[in-house]
Amino acid sequence: MTGSWVNLAERLGADLHLELVGAGSRRAALAQALREAIQEGRLAAGARLPPYRSLAADLGIARNTVADAYAELVAEGWLTARQGSGTRVAERAAPARRVRVPKEPLSGGFAVPTHNLTQGPPDASSFPRNAWSTATRRALTAAPHDAFGPGDPQGRIELRTALADYLARVRGVRAGPERIVICSGFSDALRLLFGGGVLRGTLAVEAYGLAFHRALLTADGVRTVPLGLDERGTRTDELHGHRGVRSVLLTPAHQFPVGGPLDPGRRNEAVDWARARGGVVIEDDYDGEFRYDREPVGAVQALDPEHVLYVGSASKSVSPALRLGWMVLPEHLLGPVLAVKGQRERWTGVVDQLTFADLIASGAHDRHIRKMRQRYRDRRNRLLAALAVHAPHIEVTGIAAGLHAVLRLPPGTEAATVAAATRLGLALDGLVGFRHPDTQAVPFDGLVVGYATPPDHAYAAALEALCRILPPPP
């Protein structure tokens, strides 16, 4: 059957968009339209043109008109015609040279960096292509027909079921698939919760966090107040001093970006506060799968599923390009979130949902996580070894888990170090960009170094560049 369809396609020819305009005969207009298509590169050298009959039917003109236009262009050298090969664009009929448009520089006017140690993305070259391809074929074969209809704004039941089992097993989350809503990542979750008015009022956040999230909340009219940080993590005791606050955003498994888990007493304190205030703790579990030198820290959500809203995504574990995230919601927030999400538009692609569900259920996701955990542990160890040799005076924190480390710098050296990195073509983040503008926490100079981002072949050079720009001992 496949061969029959191929032969039919060959007989009919490829679709070809042409506009016959201008004065003169239809033959002249067709010949000119074909010349322009070749000159502009829309018809590449060697491309096969549709047979006379097919193109004549598409354009509503006589078959002989097409034959005459083809013959004219063959005589001019634009086309070639051979028995059994059809009519094709001549190899020497190269399109007009296109003007190369330079790419936009990065923000600040600097060129694309040579070395990339920015925090956030995993190694893009590590995407599990074979496992994903296999899971896609298997998921599409097993998917019911209704998977490709209008669908469910809550997300495919296959993925929600797989996630409920996975999160219970790996993160200790307490929820069935009916409490899970699929979204396109943590930012989308914030938009649904605050942009849609599900949660209102002032939001308490950590003194250091992602500026992009603060900007997103500000754009939705949400005021944020910072909570201090110390060696035990976020100062959840400060929640009691903010009377208008009924929700708090925390990264309890691995504080972002400074690092370290939230102290158990403070985890309980945040939950007790939410119960007493009738509020909610939003738990951002952005890299909970990647722990190296400590036992796993379970989700705060397990302490009280009705007052803790758990958010996770595939951005660190697999790829941010998937745009796959999930919320495990308290029961009273499920209806409002789905009402904001709506019936049609704010969905993640069904094929990706089905594929990710299969990846989890088949065990391929676990295997990928174990592989990447070892790779990132090795990279972290290489970073620590390089610093021990070339900059032993630099203290490194936040290294027990995650995909980045924080390098504490001598006071007053952060700005100059980041500038030196830029001059050397090294992309990384200074700690000051993560600090809440209203925090009273004592600032310290530092670099946030992402050791997951570079591909394997580029990592050694990136570490060498990092060691070159670090300030000397005070």
GROMACS .gro file of C-alpha atoms in nm:
model
  474
    1MET     CA    1   0.000   0.000   0.000
    2THR     CA    2   0.282   0.242   0.084
    3GLY     CA    3   0.445   0.190  -0.256
    4SER     CA    4   0.118   0.261  -0.433
    5TRP     CA    5   0.081   0.593  -0.253
    6VAL     CA    6   0.442   0.687  -0.337
    7ASN     CA    7   0.387   0.610  -0.704
    8LEU     CA    8   0.066   0.811  -0.704
    9ALA     CA    9   0.247   1.106  -0.546
   10GLU     CA   10   0.517   1.085  -0.812
   11ARG     CA   11   0.254   1.090  -1.089
   12LEU     CA   12   0.066   1.384  -0.941
   13GLY     CA   13   0.374   1.590  -0.847
   14ALA     CA   14   0.427   1.821  -0.549
   15ASP     CA   15   0.201   2.115  -0.470
   16LEU     CA   16   0.333   2.441  -0.612
   17HIS     CA   17   0.206   2.788  -0.524
   18LEU     CA   18   0.216   3.027  -0.821
   19GLU     CA   19   0.033   3.351  -0.888
   20LEU     CA   20  -0.030   3.435  -1.253
   21VAL     CA   21  -0.040   3.814  -1.267
   22GLY     CA   22   0.052   4.090  -1.511
   23ALA     CA   23  -0.036   4.171  -1.870
   24GLY     CA   24   0.006   3.926  -2.158
   25SER     CA   25  -0.088   3.566  -2.217
   26ARG     CA   26  -0.135   3.299  -1.951
   27ARG     CA   27   0.171   3.121  -2.088
   28ALA     CA   28   0.386   3.433  -2.040
   29ALA     CA   29   0.247   3.486  -1.689
   30LEU     CA   30   0.321   3.124  -1.593
   31ALA     CA   31   0.675   3.138  -1.734
   32GLN     CA   32   0.746   3.459  -1.540
   33ALA     CA   33   0.602   3.314  -1.217
   34LEU     CA   34   0.829   3.010  -1.251
   35ARG     CA   35   1.136   3.228  -1.315
   36GLU     CA   36   1.064   3.430  -1.002
   37ALA     CA   37   1.013   3.115  -0.792
   38ILE     CA   38   1.354   2.988  -0.906
   39GLN     CA   39   1.527   3.324  -0.857
   40GLU     CA   40   1.388   3.361  -0.503
   41GLY     CA   41   1.493   3.008  -0.408
   42ARG     CA   42   1.139   2.877  -0.358
   43LEU     CA   43   1.216   2.623  -0.629
   44ALA     CA   44   1.558   2.476  -0.553
   45ALA     CA   45   1.799   2.335  -0.809
   46GLY     CA   46   1.694   1.979  -0.894
   47ALA     CA   47   1.336   2.025  -0.768
   48ARG     CA   48   1.081   1.831  -0.973
   49LEU     CA   49   0.793   2.033  -1.119
   50PRO     CA   50   0.436   1.900  -1.136
   51PRO     CA   51   0.333   1.724  -1.459
   52TYR     CA   52   0.152   1.937  -1.720
   53ARG     CA   53  -0.189   1.792  -1.635
   54SER     CA   54  -0.156   1.840  -1.259
   55LEU     CA   55  -0.038   2.201  -1.275
   56ALA     CA   56  -0.293   2.289  -1.543
   57ALA     CA   57  -0.572   2.154  -1.323
   58ASP     CA   58  -0.442   2.343  -1.019
   59LEU     CA   59  -0.418   2.675  -1.208
   60GLY     CA   60  -0.731   2.635  -1.416
   61ILE     CA   61  -0.548   2.672  -1.749
   62ALA     CA   62  -0.498   2.453  -2.055
   63ARG     CA   63  -0.250   2.166  -2.047
   64ASN     CA   64  -0.081   2.297  -2.361
   65THR     CA   65  -0.026   2.634  -2.191
   66VAL     CA   66   0.179   2.461  -1.921
   67ALA     CA   67   0.369   2.254  -2.178
   68ASP     CA   68   0.457   2.565  -2.378
   69ALA     CA   69   0.577   2.754  -2.066
   70TYR     CA   70   0.792   2.458  -1.959
   71ALA     CA   71   0.940   2.434  -2.309
   72GLU     CA   72   1.026   2.806  -2.308
   73LEU     CA   73   1.209   2.777  -1.976
   74VAL     CA   74   1.392   2.464  -2.091
   75ALA     CA   75   1.513   2.656  -2.395
   76GLU     CA   76   1.628   2.944  -2.169
   77GLY     CA   77   1.815   2.706  -1.938
   78TRP     CA   78   1.594   2.747  -1.632
   79LEU     CA   79   1.458   2.392  -1.651
   80THR     CA   80   1.570   2.051  -1.777
   81ALA     CA   81   1.347   1.778  -1.921
   82ARG     CA   82   1.448   1.414  -1.955
   83GLN     CA   83   1.245   1.108  -2.040
   84GLY     CA   84   1.149   0.927  -1.720
   85SER     CA   85   1.280   1.204  -1.496
   86GLY     CA   86   1.018   1.469  -1.557
   87THR     CA   87   1.079   1.842  -1.565
   88ARG     CA   88   1.320   1.975  -1.303
   89VAL     CA   89   1.490   2.301  -1.209
   90ALA     CA   90   1.832   2.317  -1.375
   91GLU     CA   91   2.130   2.274  -1.140
   92ARG     CA   92   2.294   2.593  -1.270
   93ALA     CA   93   1.981   2.800  -1.207
   94ALA     CA   94   2.098   2.922  -0.867
   95PRO     CA   95   1.873   3.159  -0.675
   96ALA     CA   96   1.967   3.520  -0.625
   97ARG     CA   97   2.212   3.568  -0.341
   98ARG     CA   98   2.033   3.648  -0.019
   99VAL     CA   99   2.153   3.920   0.211
  100ARG     CA  100   2.274   3.774   0.538
  101VAL     CA  101   2.097   3.933   0.833
  102PRO     CA  102   2.320   3.933   1.142
  103LYS     CA  103   2.178   3.785   1.458
  104GLU     CA  104   2.077   4.018   1.736
  105PRO     CA  105   2.341   4.045   2.008
  106LEU     CA  106   2.266   3.936   2.360
  107SER     CA  107   2.123   4.189   2.603
  108GLY     CA  108   2.382   4.454   2.677
  109GLY     CA  109   2.519   4.442   2.324
  110PHE     CA  110   2.768   4.161   2.387
  111ALA     CA  111   2.831   3.881   2.139
  112VAL     CA  112   2.723   3.521   2.193
  113PRO     CA  113   2.948   3.385   2.471
  114THR     CA  114   3.213   3.124   2.407
  115HIS     CA  115   3.152   2.946   2.740
  116ASN     CA  116   2.815   2.905   2.912
  117LEU     CA  117   2.791   2.850   3.287
  118THR     CA  118   2.453   3.014   3.337
  119GLN     CA  119   2.219   2.840   3.577
  120GLY     CA  120   1.892   2.685   3.472
  121PRO     CA  121   1.887   2.463   3.165
  122PRO     CA  122   2.015   2.108   3.168
  123ASP     CA  123   2.265   1.990   2.908
  124ALA     CA  124   2.060   2.009   2.587
  125SER     CA  125   2.274   1.740   2.421
  126SER     CA  126   2.160   1.490   2.687
  127PHE     CA  127   1.795   1.487   2.577
  128PRO     CA  128   1.694   1.117   2.564
  129ARG     CA  129   1.615   1.111   2.193
  130ASN     CA  130   1.594   0.734   2.150
  131ALA     CA  131   1.386   0.679   2.463
  132TRP     CA  132   1.157   0.969   2.371
  133SER     CA  133   1.113   0.839   2.016
  134THR     CA  134   1.033   0.489   2.139
  135ALA     CA  135   0.788   0.624   2.399
  136THR     CA  136   0.617   0.840   2.136
  137ARG     CA  137   0.558   0.545   1.902
  138ARG     CA  138   0.431   0.330   2.187
  139ALA     CA  139   0.207   0.606   2.325
  140LEU     CA  140   0.054   0.688   1.987
  141THR     CA  141  -0.019   0.321   1.922
  142ALA     CA  142  -0.193   0.282   2.258
  143ALA     CA  143  -0.373   0.619   2.265
  144PRO     CA  144  -0.754   0.610   2.234
  145HIS     CA  145  -0.914   0.808   1.954
  146ASP     CA  146  -1.053   1.068   2.197
  147ALA     CA  147  -0.695   1.171   2.283
  148PHE     CA  148  -0.692   1.368   1.958
  149GLY     CA  149  -1.025   1.540   2.013
  150PRO     CA  150  -1.099   1.854   2.217
  151GLY     CA  151  -0.958   1.693   2.531
  152ASP     CA  152  -0.951   1.780   2.899
  153PRO     CA  153  -0.802   2.110   3.026
  154GLN     CA  154  -0.691   1.925   3.339
  155GLY     CA  155  -0.452   1.718   3.125
  156ARG     CA  156  -0.450   1.365   2.989
  157ILE     CA  157  -0.548   1.103   3.245
  158GLU     CA  158  -0.255   0.885   3.136
  159LEU     CA  159  -0.006   1.152   3.242
  160ARG     CA  160  -0.188   1.246   3.560
  161THR     CA  161  -0.202   0.882   3.665
  162ALA     CA  162   0.167   0.827   3.590
  163LEU     CA  163   0.261   1.146   3.777
  164ALA     CA  164   0.053   1.055   4.082
  165ASP     CA  165   0.242   0.726   4.115
  166TYR     CA  166   0.581   0.881   4.037
  167LEU     CA  167   0.550   1.178   4.274
  168ALA     CA  168   0.432   0.954   4.558
  169ARG     CA  169   0.724   0.716   4.505
  170VAL     CA  170   1.002   0.971   4.446
  171ARG     CA  171   0.894   1.287   4.629
  172GLY     CA  172   0.643   1.159   4.888
  173VAL     CA  173   0.359   1.368   4.743
  174ARG     CA  174   0.010   1.270   4.857
  175ALA     CA  175  -0.237   1.301   4.571
  176GLY     CA  176  -0.438   1.106   4.318
  177PRO     CA  177  -0.466   1.199   3.951
  178GLU     CA  178  -0.786   1.394   4.021
  179ARG     CA  179  -0.583   1.656   4.213
  180ILE     CA  180  -0.324   1.711   3.937
  181VAL     CA  181  -0.352   1.980   3.668
  182ILE     CA  182  -0.108   1.978   3.377
  183CYS     CA  183   0.041   2.315   3.278
  184SER     CA  184   0.333   2.432   3.068
  185GLY     CA  185   0.578   2.497   3.351
  186PHE     CA  186   0.621   2.691   3.673
  187SER     CA  187   0.569   3.031   3.512
  188ASP     CA  188   0.242   2.913   3.363
  189ALA     CA  189   0.138   2.790   3.708
  190LEU     CA  190   0.203   3.137   3.852
  191ARG     CA  191  -0.001   3.297   3.574
  192LEU     CA  192  -0.292   3.061   3.638
  193LEU     CA  193  -0.282   3.115   4.015
  194PHE     CA  194  -0.223   3.490   4.034
  195GLY     CA  195  -0.296   3.627   3.688
  196GLY     CA  196  -0.627   3.444   3.695
  197GLY     CA  197  -0.715   3.564   4.045
  198VAL     CA  198  -0.724   3.219   4.205
  199LEU     CA  199  -0.491   3.350   4.475
  200ARG     CA  200  -0.513   3.715   4.576
  201GLY     CA  201  -0.327   3.958   4.794
  202THR     CA  202   0.038   3.995   4.883
  203LEU     CA  203   0.268   3.698   4.831
  204ALA     CA  204   0.563   3.623   5.060
  205VAL     CA  205   0.874   3.505   4.874
  206GLU     CA  206   1.232   3.416   4.961
  207ALA     CA  207   1.490   3.693   4.985
  208TYR     CA  208   1.677   3.540   4.691
  209GLY     CA  209   1.489   3.399   4.395
  210LEU     CA  210   1.436   3.424   4.022
  211ALA     CA  211   1.385   3.785   3.911
  212PHE     CA  212   1.178   3.667   3.614
  213HIS     CA  213   0.917   3.523   3.848
  214ARG     CA  214   0.903   3.844   4.050
  215ALA     CA  215   0.858   4.044   3.729
  216LEU     CA  216   0.580   3.813   3.614
  217LEU     CA  217   0.398   3.856   3.945
  218THR     CA  218   0.444   4.233   3.935
  219ALA     CA  219   0.296   4.245   3.585
  220ASP     CA  220  -0.013   4.068   3.724
  221GLY     CA  221  -0.043   4.330   4.000
  222VAL     CA  222   0.089   4.105   4.277
  223ARG     CA  223   0.297   4.263   4.552
  224THR     CA  224   0.574   4.044   4.694
  225VAL     CA  225   0.741   4.074   5.034
  226PRO     CA  226   1.073   3.897   5.105
  227LEU     CA  227   1.154   3.658   5.388
  228GLY     CA  228   1.510   3.648   5.517
  229LEU     CA  229   1.756   3.361   5.478
  230ASP     CA  230   2.007   3.210   5.719
  231GLU     CA  231   2.193   2.881   5.766
  232ARG     CA  232   1.860   2.700   5.831
  233GLY     CA  233   1.700   2.828   5.514
  234THR     CA  234   1.411   3.070   5.470
  235ARG     CA  235   1.297   3.258   5.781
  236THR     CA  236   0.941   3.127   5.789
  237ASP     CA  237   0.898   3.278   6.136
  238GLU     CA  238   0.880   3.617   5.962
  239LEU     CA  239   0.546   3.517   5.805
  240HIS     CA  240   0.368   3.606   6.127
  241GLY     CA  241   0.473   3.970   6.089
  242HIS     CA  242   0.290   4.016   5.755
  243ARG     CA  243  -0.079   4.048   5.830
  244GLY     CA  244  -0.199   4.084   5.470
  245VAL     CA  245  -0.014   3.778   5.342
  246ARG     CA  246  -0.204   3.452   5.285
  247SER     CA  247   0.033   3.269   5.050
  248VAL     CA  248   0.405   3.204   5.049
  249LEU     CA  249   0.632   3.073   4.772
  250LEU     CA  250   0.916   2.845   4.887
  251THR     CA  251   1.187   2.623   4.734
  252PRO     CA  252   1.222   2.394   5.038
  253ALA     CA  253   1.413   2.100   4.886
  254HIS     CA  254   1.698   2.321   4.756
  255GLN     CA  255   1.669   2.695   4.812
  256PHE     CA  256   1.708   2.880   4.486
  257PRO     CA  257   1.972   2.997   4.423
  258VAL     CA  258   2.168   3.002   4.751
  259GLY     CA  259   2.116   2.630   4.816
  260GLY     CA  260   2.040   2.404   5.108
  261PRO     CA  261   1.715   2.238   5.225
  262LEU     CA  262   1.466   2.413   5.450
  263ASP     CA  263   1.505   2.319   5.815
  264PRO     CA  264   1.239   2.064   5.925
  265GLY     CA  265   1.114   2.292   6.200
  266ARG     CA  266   1.065   2.573   5.952
  267ARG     CA  267   0.882   2.344   5.710
  268ASN     CA  268   0.635   2.265   5.986
  269GLU     CA  269   0.616   2.632   6.082
  270ALA     CA  270   0.516   2.731   5.727
  271VAL     CA  271   0.242   2.468   5.719
  272ASP     CA  272   0.111   2.568   6.064
  273TRP     CA  273   0.101   2.932   5.949
  274ALA     CA  274  -0.098   2.838   5.637
  275ARG     CA  275  -0.349   2.642   5.846
  276ALA     CA  276  -0.395   2.923   6.095
  277ARG     CA  277  -0.418   3.193   5.827
  278GLY     CA  278  -0.640   2.992   5.591
  279GLY     CA  279  -0.365   3.035   5.335
  280VAL     CA  280  -0.144   2.823   5.115
  281VAL     CA  281   0.223   2.731   5.078
  282ILE     CA  282   0.333   2.712   4.712
  283GLU     CA  283   0.612   2.454   4.691
  284ASP     CA  284   0.841   2.497   4.390
  285ASP     CA  285   1.015   2.159   4.354
  286TYR     CA  286   1.231   2.268   4.062
  287ASP     CA  287   1.517   2.014   4.088
  288GLY     CA  288   1.413   1.766   4.356
  289GLU     CA  289   1.536   1.462   4.160
  290PHE     CA  290   1.899   1.570   4.165
  291ARG     CA  291   2.051   1.506   4.506
  292TYR     CA  292   2.410   1.391   4.554
  293ASP     CA  293   2.548   1.396   4.908
  294ARG     CA  294   2.239   1.366   5.125
  295GLU     CA  295   1.922   1.165   5.167
  296PRO     CA  296   1.626   1.285   4.959
  297VAL     CA  297   1.418   1.560   5.115
  298GLY     CA  298   1.049   1.478   5.077
  299ALA     CA  299   0.790   1.727   4.963
  300VAL     CA  300   0.638   1.969   5.216
  301GLN     CA  301   0.305   1.891   5.048
  302ALA     CA  302   0.294   1.558   5.231
  303LEU     CA  303   0.256   1.745   5.563
  304ASP     CA  304  -0.079   1.897   5.461
  305PRO     CA  305  -0.213   1.848   5.106
  306GLU     CA  306  -0.498   2.094   5.174
  307HIS     CA  307  -0.266   2.384   5.255
  308VAL     CA  308   0.037   2.312   5.033
  309LEU     CA  309   0.024   2.350   4.655
  310TYR     CA  310   0.299   2.147   4.489
  311VAL     CA  311   0.445   2.253   4.151
  312GLY     CA  312   0.694   2.056   3.941
  313SER     CA  313   0.807   2.035   3.580
  314ALA     CA  314   1.018   1.841   3.330
  315SER     CA  315   1.239   2.145   3.261
  316LYS     CA  316   1.538   2.027   3.467
  317SER     CA  317   1.487   1.652   3.451
  318VAL     CA  318   1.433   1.622   3.074
  319SER     CA  319   1.415   1.952   2.883
  320PRO     CA  320   1.260   2.300   2.913
  321ALA     CA  321   1.162   2.269   2.546
  322LEU     CA  322   0.884   2.023   2.639
  323ARG     CA  323   0.686   2.292   2.826
  324LEU     CA  324   0.550   2.029   3.064
  325GLY     CA  325   0.461   2.109   3.424
  326TRP     CA  326   0.211   2.004   3.686
  327MET     CA  327   0.032   2.135   3.991
  328VAL     CA  328  -0.091   1.915   4.276
  329LEU     CA  329  -0.372   2.124   4.416
  330PRO     CA  330  -0.568   2.146   4.739
  331GLU     CA  331  -0.924   2.039   4.666
  332HIS     CA  332  -1.070   2.387   4.710
  333LEU     CA  333  -0.840   2.531   4.441
  334LEU     CA  334  -0.901   2.268   4.172
  335GLY     CA  335  -1.222   2.419   4.033
  336PRO     CA  336  -1.096   2.780   4.027
  337VAL     CA  337  -0.772   2.682   3.849
  338LEU     CA  338  -0.958   2.484   3.583
  339ALA     CA  339  -1.200   2.773   3.536
  340VAL     CA  340  -0.907   3.006   3.465
  341LYS     CA  341  -0.739   2.754   3.239
  342GLY     CA  342  -1.049   2.738   3.019
  343GLN     CA  343  -1.178   2.483   2.774
  344ARG     CA  344  -0.939   2.513   2.481
  345GLU     CA  345  -0.629   2.727   2.456
  346ARG     CA  346  -0.398   2.690   2.756
  347TRP     CA  347  -0.299   2.331   2.705
  348THR     CA  348   0.025   2.142   2.667
  349GLY     CA  349   0.041   1.929   2.351
  350VAL     CA  350  -0.133   1.594   2.387
  351VAL     CA  351   0.143   1.397   2.212
  352ASP     CA  352   0.404   1.525   2.459
  353GLN     CA  353   0.173   1.442   2.750
  354LEU     CA  354   0.117   1.087   2.626
  355THR     CA  355   0.488   1.039   2.554
  356PHE     CA  356   0.597   1.165   2.896
  357ALA     CA  357   0.340   0.940   3.062
  358ASP     CA  358   0.485   0.640   2.878
  359LEU     CA  359   0.840   0.749   2.964
  360ILE     CA  360   0.749   0.745   3.334
  361ALA     CA  361   0.542   0.426   3.329
  362SER     CA  362   0.803   0.230   3.131
  363GLY     CA  363   1.086   0.319   3.370
  364ALA     CA  364   1.278   0.508   3.100
  365HIS     CA  365   1.240   0.834   3.294
  366ASP     CA  366   1.395   0.679   3.607
  367ARG     CA  367   1.685   0.546   3.402
  368HIS     CA  368   1.740   0.888   3.245
  369ILE     CA  369   1.736   1.059   3.586
  370ARG     CA  370   1.990   0.813   3.729
  371LYS     CA  371   2.217   0.863   3.430
  372MET     CA  372   2.196   1.242   3.449
  373ARG     CA  373   2.237   1.245   3.827
  374GLN     CA  374   2.571   1.068   3.789
  375ARG     CA  375   2.678   1.297   3.504
  376TYR     CA  376   2.592   1.613   3.697
  377ARG     CA  377   2.757   1.479   4.014
  378ASP     CA  378   3.075   1.425   3.812
  379ARG     CA  379   3.056   1.776   3.674
  380ARG     CA  380   3.004   1.921   4.020
  381ASN     CA  381   3.306   1.728   4.143
  382ARG     CA  382   3.517   1.859   3.854
  383LEU     CA  383   3.411   2.213   3.945
  384LEU     CA  384   3.509   2.161   4.308
  385ALA     CA  385   3.842   2.004   4.209
  386ALA     CA  386   3.928   2.295   3.978
  387LEU     CA  387   3.844   2.548   4.248
  388ALA     CA  388   4.049   2.358   4.507
  389VAL     CA  389   4.354   2.391   4.284
  390HIS     CA  390   4.311   2.739   4.137
  391ALA     CA  391   4.096   2.926   4.391
  392PRO     CA  392   4.100   2.748   4.729
  393HIS     CA  393   3.996   3.070   4.902
  394ILE     CA  394   3.653   3.063   4.730
  395GLU     CA  395   3.376   2.909   4.942
  396VAL     CA  396   3.122   2.699   4.749
  397THR     CA  397   2.766   2.640   4.876
  398GLY     CA  398   2.449   2.471   4.756
  399ILE     CA  399   2.636   2.170   4.615
  400ALA     CA  400   2.450   1.882   4.783
  401ALA     CA  401   2.180   1.889   4.515
  402GLY     CA  402   2.067   2.064   4.201
  403LEU     CA  403   2.237   2.183   3.883
  404HIS     CA  404   2.426   2.490   4.007
  405ALA     CA  405   2.662   2.607   4.279
  406VAL     CA  406   2.710   2.942   4.451
  407LEU     CA  407   3.065   3.077   4.476
  408ARG     CA  408   3.106   3.328   4.758
  409LEU     CA  409   3.342   3.606   4.654
  410PRO     CA  410   3.545   3.854   4.858
  411PRO     CA  411   3.333   4.159   4.946
  412GLY     CA  412   3.307   4.419   4.672
  413THR     CA  413   3.432   4.195   4.389
  414GLU     CA  414   3.113   4.060   4.229
  415ALA     CA  415   3.055   4.333   3.969
  416ALA     CA  416   3.417   4.333   3.852
  417THR     CA  417   3.422   3.952   3.831
  418VAL     CA  418   3.106   3.937   3.619
  419ALA     CA  419   3.249   4.209   3.392
  420ALA     CA  420   3.572   4.010   3.355
  421ALA     CA  421   3.371   3.701   3.266
  422THR     CA  422   3.186   3.892   2.995
  423ARG     CA  423   3.510   4.016   2.843
  424LEU     CA  424   3.639   3.659   2.833
  425GLY     CA  425   3.322   3.529   2.666
  426LEU     CA  426   3.204   3.345   2.978
  427ALA     CA  427   2.831   3.363   3.057
  428LEU     CA  428   2.735   3.328   3.423
  429ASP     CA  429   2.516   3.505   3.679
  430GLY     CA  430   2.606   3.735   3.964
  431LEU     CA  431   2.415   3.676   4.285
  432VAL     CA  432   2.287   4.033   4.308
  433GLY     CA  433   2.038   3.973   4.024
  434PHE     CA  434   1.851   3.720   4.237
  435ARG     CA  435   1.815   3.941   4.544
  436HIS     CA  436   1.471   4.084   4.618
  437PRO     CA  437   1.496   4.465   4.603
  438ASP     CA  438   1.312   4.505   4.934
  439THR     CA  439   1.498   4.244   5.138
  440GLN     CA  440   1.668   4.332   5.462
  441ALA     CA  441   1.892   4.026   5.438
  442VAL     CA  442   2.262   4.099   5.453
  443PRO     CA  443   2.390   4.088   5.093
  444PHE     CA  444   2.704   3.902   4.998
  445ASP     CA  445   2.900   3.889   4.677
  446GLY     CA  446   2.882   3.571   4.476
  447LEU     CA  447   2.846   3.392   4.145
  448VAL     CA  448   2.574   3.145   4.051
  449VAL     CA  449   2.750   2.884   3.836
  450GLY     CA  450   2.545   2.635   3.637
  451TYR     CA  451   2.748   2.321   3.577
  452ALA     CA  452   2.472   2.138   3.384
  453THR     CA  453   2.444   2.370   3.084
  454PRO     CA  454   2.758   2.309   2.873
  455PRO     CA  455   2.788   1.994   2.661
  456ASP     CA  456   3.054   1.750   2.780
  457HIS     CA  457   3.314   1.854   2.524
  458ALA     CA  458   3.294   2.221   2.628
  459TYR     CA  459   3.297   2.181   3.005
  460ALA     CA  460   3.673   2.172   3.066
  461ALA     CA  461   3.727   2.496   2.874
  462ALA     CA  462   3.442   2.661   3.061
  463LEU     CA  463   3.596   2.566   3.397
  464GLU     CA  464   3.934   2.699   3.285
  465ALA     CA  465   3.773   3.031   3.189
  466LEU     CA  466   3.593   3.046   3.524
  467CYS     CA  467   3.914   2.999   3.722
  468ARG     CA  468   4.083   3.274   3.521
  469ILE     CA  469   3.831   3.543   3.618
  470LEU     CA  470   3.799   3.467   3.990
  471PRO     CA  471   3.942   3.737   4.220
  472PRO     CA  472   4.257   3.662   4.419
  473PRO     CA  473   4.248   3.613   4.797
  474PRO     CA  474   4.176   3.937   4.988
   0.00000   0.00000   0.00000
